């Protein structure tokens, strides 16, 4: 069973605190990759994954609803955490034994004047494997090939989990005699994260800037948007795969893209 138990209390009209416990479940299964055949003894199985999630937080509004501040601290305990790795040229799911992820979230949204909206989001994570025997450990040998051995990853950071991340945005809306205009600026930041359980290979930190300007007609039936994504043309990978004996294979994100979007409502 999966379930949620929560208790909240309003200390003030616009100040709510809460504490919650969640049990999550992800079913197990069998791997489809098997170079030796597909008899029952040759197909590896994956145990079900469970997580106990504890959270305490606060939700609040101030200054006649012009400022919203939400914060939370959380602690996740994983058992039989499922991990995707590449083995024998195919993707295989294995159990990483146990992991503990704890962190803090902060979200702030403000409207100092009616036309201007500002937001800020920050997160800090401390994600580690608490138990992971026989973990895949990758290294390059003198020939340049990438090989995989086994090791103990206990105490290492979980993969694809930056310790620090955040986002900020500013939106300005104003009305004119020819329609409404909406300007938006968004900045997102991702700290460095590890691609492997031994924390030998990582993706560097990066920040992205997105911009848009939208005009909407007075009747609300037409709109035109000018937009730009990744305006700084930052090169980064959304994922990194470790393929033996090839090496590291990155999945690069889109470069700077921009365009015009027209929308018509009928």
Coordinates of C-alpha atoms in Angstrom, one line a residue:
X1 CA 0.0 0.0 0.0
X2 CA 1.0 3.6 -0.6
X3 CA -0.5 6.4 1.6
X4 CA -0.2 9.9 3.0
X5 CA -0.7 11.2 6.5
X6 CA -0.5 14.9 7.2
X7 CA -1.3 17.4 10.0
X8 CA -1.5 21.1 9.4
X9 CA -2.3 24.1 11.6
X10 CA -3.0 27.8 10.9
X11 CA -1.2 29.9 13.5
X12 CA -2.4 33.1 11.7
X13 CA -5.0 33.7 9.0
X14 CA -2.3 33.6 6.2
X15 CA 0.3 31.4 8.0
X16 CA -0.1 27.6 7.7
X17 CA 2.4 25.0 9.0
X18 CA 2.3 21.3 8.3
X19 CA 4.0 18.0 8.8
X20 CA 3.5 14.9 6.6
X21 CA 4.5 11.3 6.0
X22 CA 4.2 9.6 2.7
X23 CA 4.9 6.0 1.7
X24 CA 5.6 5.5 -2.0
X25 CA 6.0 2.3 -4.0
X26 CA 7.4 1.5 -7.4
X27 CA 6.9 -2.1 -8.7
X28 CA 9.8 -4.4 -9.6
X29 CA 10.1 -6.4 -12.8
X30 CA 12.5 -8.1 -15.1
X31 CA 15.1 -6.8 -17.5
X32 CA 14.7 -7.3 -21.2
X33 CA 18.4 -7.3 -21.9
X34 CA 20.0 -10.7 -21.7
X35 CA 23.0 -11.5 -23.9
X36 CA 23.0 -15.2 -22.7
X37 CA 19.4 -16.0 -23.4
X38 CA 15.9 -15.6 -22.0
X39 CA 15.4 -18.6 -19.8
X40 CA 14.2 -17.7 -16.3
X41 CA 17.6 -18.4 -14.8
X42 CA 19.3 -16.0 -17.2
X43 CA 17.0 -13.0 -16.8
X44 CA 17.8 -10.6 -13.9
X45 CA 14.9 -9.4 -11.7
X46 CA 14.4 -6.0 -10.1
X47 CA 13.0 -5.7 -6.6
X48 CA 10.2 -3.2 -5.8
X49 CA 11.4 0.2 -4.7
X50 CA 9.8 1.9 -1.6
X51 CA 10.3 5.4 -0.2
X52 CA 9.4 6.9 3.2
X53 CA 9.1 10.6 2.7
X54 CA 9.0 13.0 5.7
X55 CA 8.3 16.7 5.3
X56 CA 7.7 19.7 7.5
X57 CA 6.9 23.1 6.0
X58 CA 5.2 26.4 6.1
X59 CA 3.0 28.3 3.6
X60 CA 2.4 32.0 4.1
X61 CA 1.1 35.2 2.5
X62 CA 2.0 38.8 3.6
X63 CA 1.2 42.4 2.8
X64 CA -2.4 41.9 1.6
X65 CA -1.4 38.8 -0.5
X66 CA 1.3 40.7 -2.4
X67 CA 4.1 38.4 -1.0
X68 CA 4.0 34.6 -0.8
X69 CA 6.7 32.7 1.1
X70 CA 6.7 28.8 1.2
X71 CA 9.4 26.7 2.7
X72 CA 9.9 23.0 3.4
X73 CA 12.5 20.6 4.8
X74 CA 12.3 17.0 3.7
X75 CA 13.9 13.6 4.3
X76 CA 13.5 10.6 1.9
X77 CA 14.5 7.1 2.8
X78 CA 14.7 4.8 -0.2
X79 CA 14.9 1.0 0.0
X80 CA 15.9 -1.1 -3.0
X81 CA 16.3 2.1 -5.0
X82 CA 16.1 1.4 -8.7
X83 CA 19.0 2.5 -10.8
X84 CA 19.3 2.4 -14.6
X85 CA 22.8 1.5 -16.0
X86 CA 24.1 0.4 -19.3
X87 CA 25.3 -3.3 -19.4
X88 CA 26.3 -5.4 -22.4
X89 CA 25.1 -2.7 -24.8
X90 CA 21.7 -2.3 -23.3
X91 CA 19.9 -0.4 -20.6
X92 CA 19.5 -2.5 -17.4
X93 CA 17.7 -1.7 -14.1
X94 CA 19.4 -2.7 -10.9
X95 CA 18.7 -2.1 -7.2
X96 CA 21.0 0.3 -5.4
X97 CA 20.1 -1.1 -2.0
X98 CA 19.4 2.1 0.0
X99 CA 19.6 5.9 -0.3
X100 CA 18.8 8.9 1.8
X101 CA 17.9 12.3 0.3
X102 CA 17.4 15.3 2.5
X103 CA 17.0 18.9 1.6
X104 CA 15.4 22.3 1.9
X105 CA 13.0 24.1 -0.5
X106 CA 12.3 27.8 -0.6
X107 CA 9.8 29.5 -2.9
X108 CA 9.0 33.3 -2.9
X109 CA 6.6 35.1 -5.1
X110 CA 5.9 38.8 -4.9
X111 CA 3.9 41.5 -6.7
X112 CA 5.3 44.9 -5.5
X113 CA 3.1 46.7 -8.1
X114 CA 0.1 45.2 -9.9
X115 CA 1.9 44.9 -13.2
X116 CA 5.1 43.3 -11.9
X117 CA 5.5 39.7 -10.7
X118 CA 8.8 38.4 -9.2
X119 CA 9.6 34.8 -8.2
X120 CA 12.5 33.1 -6.6
X121 CA 13.0 29.3 -6.0
X122 CA 16.0 27.7 -4.2
X123 CA 16.7 24.1 -3.3
X124 CA 19.5 22.4 -1.4
X125 CA 19.9 18.6 -1.6
X126 CA 22.1 16.2 0.3
X127 CA 21.6 13.0 -1.7
X128 CA 23.7 9.9 -0.7
X129 CA 23.6 6.2 -1.1
X130 CA 23.5 4.7 2.5
X131 CA 24.1 1.2 1.2
X132 CA 25.2 0.1 -2.3
X133 CA 27.4 -3.0 -2.4
X134 CA 28.5 -4.3 -5.8
X135 CA 27.9 -0.9 -7.4
X136 CA 29.1 -0.4 -11.0
X137 CA 32.4 1.6 -10.8
X138 CA 33.7 2.9 -14.1
X139 CA 37.2 3.9 -15.0
X140 CA 39.4 4.4 -18.1
X141 CA 42.3 2.0 -18.7
X142 CA 45.5 3.0 -20.5
X143 CA 44.1 1.9 -23.9
X144 CA 41.4 4.5 -23.6
X145 CA 38.6 2.0 -23.1
X146 CA 36.0 2.5 -20.4
X147 CA 35.6 -0.6 -18.1
X148 CA 33.3 -1.4 -15.3
X149 CA 34.2 -3.1 -12.0
X150 CA 32.3 -3.5 -8.8
X151 CA 32.8 -1.4 -5.6
X152 CA 30.9 0.0 -2.6
X153 CA 29.1 3.3 -3.3
X154 CA 27.9 3.9 0.2
X155 CA 28.4 7.6 1.1
X156 CA 28.5 8.7 -2.5
X157 CA 26.1 11.1 -4.0
X158 CA 23.1 9.7 -6.0
X159 CA 23.3 10.3 -9.7
X160 CA 21.7 13.2 -11.5
X161 CA 21.0 15.1 -8.3
X162 CA 22.6 18.6 -8.1
X163 CA 23.2 19.8 -4.5
X164 CA 22.1 23.3 -5.4
X165 CA 19.5 24.5 -7.9
X166 CA 17.3 27.5 -8.3
X167 CA 15.2 29.7 -10.6
X168 CA 14.1 33.3 -10.7
X169 CA 11.7 35.1 -12.9
X170 CA 10.3 38.6 -13.6
X171 CA 7.1 39.2 -15.5
X172 CA 5.7 42.6 -16.4
X173 CA 2.1 43.0 -17.9
X174 CA 0.6 46.2 -19.1
X175 CA -2.5 47.2 -21.1
X176 CA -2.5 49.6 -24.1
X177 CA -5.0 50.8 -26.6
X178 CA -3.9 48.2 -29.1
X179 CA -3.8 45.2 -26.7
X180 CA -2.1 43.7 -23.7
X181 CA 1.7 43.2 -23.5
X182 CA 3.4 40.6 -21.3
X183 CA 7.2 40.6 -20.8
X184 CA 8.9 37.6 -19.1
X185 CA 12.5 36.9 -18.0
X186 CA 13.4 33.5 -16.5
X187 CA 16.8 32.4 -15.2
X188 CA 17.4 28.8 -14.1
X189 CA 20.5 27.4 -12.4
X190 CA 21.6 23.8 -11.9
X191 CA 24.6 22.9 -9.8
X192 CA 27.0 20.1 -10.9
X193 CA 25.7 16.6 -10.7
X194 CA 27.3 13.1 -11.0
X195 CA 26.6 10.8 -13.9
X196 CA 27.9 7.6 -12.0
X197 CA 27.5 6.2 -8.6
X198 CA 31.3 6.4 -7.8
X199 CA 31.1 10.1 -8.5
X200 CA 34.0 10.0 -10.9
X201 CA 32.2 11.8 -13.8
X202 CA 30.1 14.9 -13.5
X203 CA 28.2 17.5 -15.5
X204 CA 29.3 21.1 -14.7
X205 CA 27.0 23.7 -13.2
X206 CA 25.2 25.9 -15.7
X207 CA 22.6 28.8 -15.8
X208 CA 20.1 29.4 -18.6
X209 CA 18.2 32.6 -19.6
X210 CA 14.9 32.6 -21.4
X211 CA 13.0 35.7 -22.7
X212 CA 9.6 36.3 -24.2
X213 CA 7.3 39.1 -25.2
X214 CA 3.7 38.4 -25.9
X215 CA 1.0 40.7 -27.4
X216 CA -2.7 39.8 -26.9
X217 CA -5.5 41.5 -28.8
X218 CA -8.2 43.4 -26.9
X219 CA -10.8 40.7 -27.7
X220 CA -8.5 38.0 -26.4
X221 CA -8.8 36.0 -29.6
X222 CA -5.3 36.6 -31.0
X223 CA -1.8 36.6 -29.6
X224 CA 1.7 36.8 -30.9
X225 CA 4.8 35.8 -28.9
X226 CA 8.5 36.5 -29.6
X227 CA 10.6 34.1 -27.5
X228 CA 14.2 33.0 -26.9
X229 CA 15.3 29.9 -25.0
X230 CA 18.8 29.4 -23.7
X231 CA 19.6 32.9 -24.9
X232 CA 23.3 32.6 -23.8
X233 CA 23.8 29.5 -26.0
X234 CA 25.1 27.5 -23.1
X235 CA 26.3 24.0 -23.9
X236 CA 25.2 21.4 -21.4
X237 CA 24.0 17.8 -21.2
X238 CA 20.6 16.7 -19.9
X239 CA 22.0 13.2 -19.4
X240 CA 25.3 11.3 -19.6
X241 CA 25.5 7.6 -20.3
X242 CA 28.6 5.5 -19.5
X243 CA 29.0 2.9 -22.2
X244 CA 31.7 0.3 -22.0
X245 CA 34.1 0.2 -23.7
X246 CA 33.1 3.3 -25.7
X247 CA 33.2 5.9 -22.9
X248 CA 31.0 8.8 -21.9
X249 CA 28.1 9.6 -24.2
X250 CA 26.3 12.8 -23.5
X251 CA 22.8 13.8 -24.4
X252 CA 23.2 17.5 -25.3
X253 CA 20.4 20.0 -24.7
X254 CA 19.1 22.3 -27.4
X255 CA 21.3 25.3 -28.1
X256 CA 19.9 28.9 -28.4
X257 CA 16.5 28.7 -30.0
X258 CA 14.2 31.6 -30.9
X259 CA 11.0 32.0 -32.8
X260 CA 7.5 33.6 -33.2
X261 CA 4.3 31.9 -32.1
X262 CA 0.9 33.0 -33.3
X263 CA -2.3 31.8 -31.4
X264 CA -5.9 32.2 -32.5
X265 CA -9.0 31.3 -30.5
X266 CA -12.2 30.5 -32.3

